[in-house]
Amino acid sequence: AVPVAALWTARARGVPRAFTLHSSRCSVVENLPDGSRFVLITRDPRDVMTSFFYFESGKRRPRVEGTFSEFLRHPRYGLPAWFEHTASWLDSNNVWITYEALKDDDVATFGTLLSYLELEVPESAIREAARRASFETVRGLEEKKRHKPEKYKKDYRFTRSGKRGGWKELFGEADLEYYAELKAEIDVVVPAAT
């Protein structure tokens, strides 16, 4: 996360800043200048949990150990945390972008974001940025240089599959029921199922 003081200093100088974070809304919004804009980027939470489980499992010292079903139910890293985190931003976000939309048409989706930010960027630059951020490009970079080898197991790959619907490989019947219960309870609209 970016220190709030740095944001205020940047605003005072008239320099717009963009930053990413995984914090809940309540811990961030009250410290930002008026007129701040928010972009919520999400993914089907089932795919998030699948990816996150593989991510944690690839670490030499994972924060959570156990089965996938146990991971899903973890209050800090599992589905409860995803739903609560996402719900905390729903009243603040001005643009909601999904991983699924980026996979369908990254150039158009990124164009929507730039339009919202009132930034004019040539389409050729958007296409080049999309190419550089593609799964294939990032995978190629990772193969040239392993991501933090001291932190991850030897066979770990940050760029695991780059596909939608990977959750179908791990979710059992009880996991899907748990997901449906949380989704109904917390009332968060999630990206279209794949």
C-alpha positions as a printed Julia matrix, in Angstrom:
194×3 Matrix{Float64}:
   0.0     0.0     0.0
   1.08    3.57   -0.6
   1.54    5.78    2.47
  -1.3     8.28    2.74
   1.14   11.15    3.36
   2.7    10.52   -0.05
  -0.73   10.76   -1.65
  -1.53   14.06    0.04
   1.86   15.48   -0.95
   1.31   14.46   -4.56
  -2.17   16.01   -4.59
  -0.87   19.22   -3.05
   1.56   19.53   -5.95
  -1.22   18.87   -8.45
   0.26   15.57   -9.58
  -2.39   12.87  -10.02
  -1.46    9.51   -8.54
  -2.67    6.0    -9.13
  -1.98    3.11   -6.82
  -3.18   -0.39   -6.19
  -4.07   -1.95   -2.91
  -5.77   -4.92   -1.34
  -7.07   -3.01    1.68
 -10.71   -2.66    2.63
 -12.49    0.57    1.82
 -12.82    1.7     5.43
  -9.06    1.72    5.95
  -8.38    3.9     2.91
 -11.16    6.19    1.73
 -11.32    8.62    4.65
  -7.63    9.43    4.12
  -7.89   10.33    0.46
  -8.53   13.78   -0.99
 -12.01   14.76   -2.15
 -12.59   13.88   -5.77
 -10.55   10.69   -5.62
 -11.68    8.11   -8.13
 -11.91    4.4    -7.54
 -11.65    1.47   -9.88
 -12.65   -1.91   -8.55
 -11.0    -4.81  -10.37
 -12.39   -8.22   -9.5
 -12.5   -11.77  -10.72
 -14.89  -14.66  -10.17
 -14.18  -15.36   -6.49
 -14.0   -19.09   -7.13
 -11.12  -18.5    -9.54
  -9.56  -16.05   -7.07
  -9.6   -18.71   -4.36
  -8.16  -21.33   -6.71
  -5.36  -19.02   -7.78
  -4.7   -17.84   -4.24
  -4.59  -21.43   -2.95
  -1.95  -22.34   -5.56
  -0.08  -19.13   -4.76
   0.05  -19.92   -1.04
   0.88  -23.59   -1.71
   3.84  -22.5    -3.84
   5.47  -20.65   -0.96
   8.2   -22.16    1.14
   6.35  -20.8     4.2
   2.64  -20.45    3.36
   0.41  -18.31    5.57
  -2.31  -20.97    5.42
  -1.82  -24.71    5.24
  -4.36  -27.48    4.79
  -6.84  -28.63    2.19
  -8.48  -26.44   -0.39
 -11.79  -26.68    1.49
 -10.09  -25.49    4.68
  -8.47  -22.65    2.76
 -11.85  -21.52    1.37
 -13.23  -21.22    4.88
 -10.27  -19.34    6.35
 -11.64  -16.06    7.8
  -8.68  -13.93    6.71
  -7.7   -15.46    3.35
 -10.7   -17.45    2.19
 -14.1   -16.66    0.69
 -15.39  -14.74    3.74
 -12.53  -12.25    3.34
 -13.11  -11.91   -0.42
 -16.81  -11.17   -0.04
 -16.33   -8.72    2.84
 -13.49   -6.94    1.05
 -15.43   -6.6    -2.19
 -18.6    -5.49   -0.4
 -16.62   -2.76    1.38
 -15.84   -1.11   -1.97
 -19.21   -1.33   -3.7
 -20.44    2.08   -2.53
 -17.2     3.79   -3.58
 -16.19    2.35   -6.88
 -16.9     4.42   -9.92
 -15.78    1.85  -12.46
 -15.91   -1.9   -11.97
 -13.64   -3.94  -14.23
 -13.52   -7.7   -14.22
 -10.75  -10.1   -15.12
 -13.3   -11.83  -17.33
 -13.9    -8.62  -19.32
 -10.16   -8.16  -19.71
  -9.82  -11.73  -20.99
 -12.68  -11.14  -23.46
 -11.39   -7.82  -24.82
  -8.47   -6.28  -22.97
  -8.1    -3.31  -25.32
 -11.74   -2.22  -25.09
 -11.84   -2.77  -21.32
  -8.68   -0.78  -20.79
 -10.13    1.89  -23.08
 -13.14    2.14  -20.75
 -10.8     2.69  -17.82
  -8.83    5.39  -19.64
 -12.04    7.12  -20.69
 -13.22    7.18  -17.07
  -9.89    8.69  -16.03
 -10.22   11.22  -18.86
  -6.94   10.15  -20.39
  -6.42   10.18  -24.12
  -4.11    7.41  -25.22
  -3.6     6.25  -28.8
  -5.12    2.84  -29.47
  -1.72    1.64  -30.68
  -0.3     2.34  -27.21
  -3.2     0.5   -25.58
  -2.62   -2.5   -27.85
   1.09   -2.51  -27.04
   0.37   -2.31  -23.3
  -2.06   -5.22  -23.65
   0.56   -7.24  -25.52
   3.18   -6.55  -22.84
   0.73   -7.53  -20.07
  -0.5   -10.68  -21.79
  -0.23  -14.03  -20.04
   2.19  -15.27  -22.71
   4.52  -12.28  -22.32
   4.52  -12.45  -18.53
   5.07  -16.22  -18.61
   8.04  -15.69  -20.94
   9.54  -13.13  -18.57
   9.04  -15.49  -15.64
  10.81  -18.3   -17.47
  13.81  -16.04  -18.0
  13.96  -15.04  -14.35
  12.23  -16.89  -11.53
  10.05  -14.83   -9.22
  11.72  -14.54   -5.78
  13.31  -18.01   -5.67
  14.13  -17.6    -1.98
  10.41  -17.26   -1.17
   8.88  -19.92   -3.43
   9.34  -23.63   -4.02
  11.55  -24.62   -6.93
   8.69  -25.72   -9.23
   6.4   -22.75   -8.43
   5.1   -20.6   -11.29
   3.35  -17.3   -10.63
   1.81  -17.52  -14.1
   0.03  -20.81  -13.53
  -2.68  -21.09  -16.2
  -4.13  -17.69  -17.1
  -7.56  -19.15  -17.74
 -11.08  -18.71  -16.47
 -13.0   -21.47  -14.77
 -10.0   -23.1   -13.11
 -12.11  -23.37   -9.97
 -13.88  -26.38  -11.48
 -10.7   -28.41  -10.81
 -10.83  -27.9    -7.02
 -14.35  -27.02   -5.88
 -16.33  -29.94   -4.49
 -20.07  -30.02   -3.89
 -19.75  -28.78   -0.28
 -17.44  -25.96   -1.45
 -19.97  -24.8    -4.05
 -22.74  -24.84   -1.43
 -20.55  -22.79    0.92
 -19.84  -20.31   -1.88
 -23.57  -19.98   -2.68
 -24.4   -19.4     1.0
 -21.83  -16.62    1.36
 -22.85  -15.03   -1.92
 -26.49  -14.89   -0.76
 -25.61  -13.75    2.75
 -23.25  -10.91    1.81
 -25.16   -9.97   -1.36
 -22.26   -9.14   -3.65
 -22.79   -9.33   -7.38
 -19.96  -11.4    -8.78
 -18.61  -11.57  -12.33
 -20.46  -13.87  -14.7
 -19.78  -17.54  -14.11
 -17.64  -19.4   -16.62
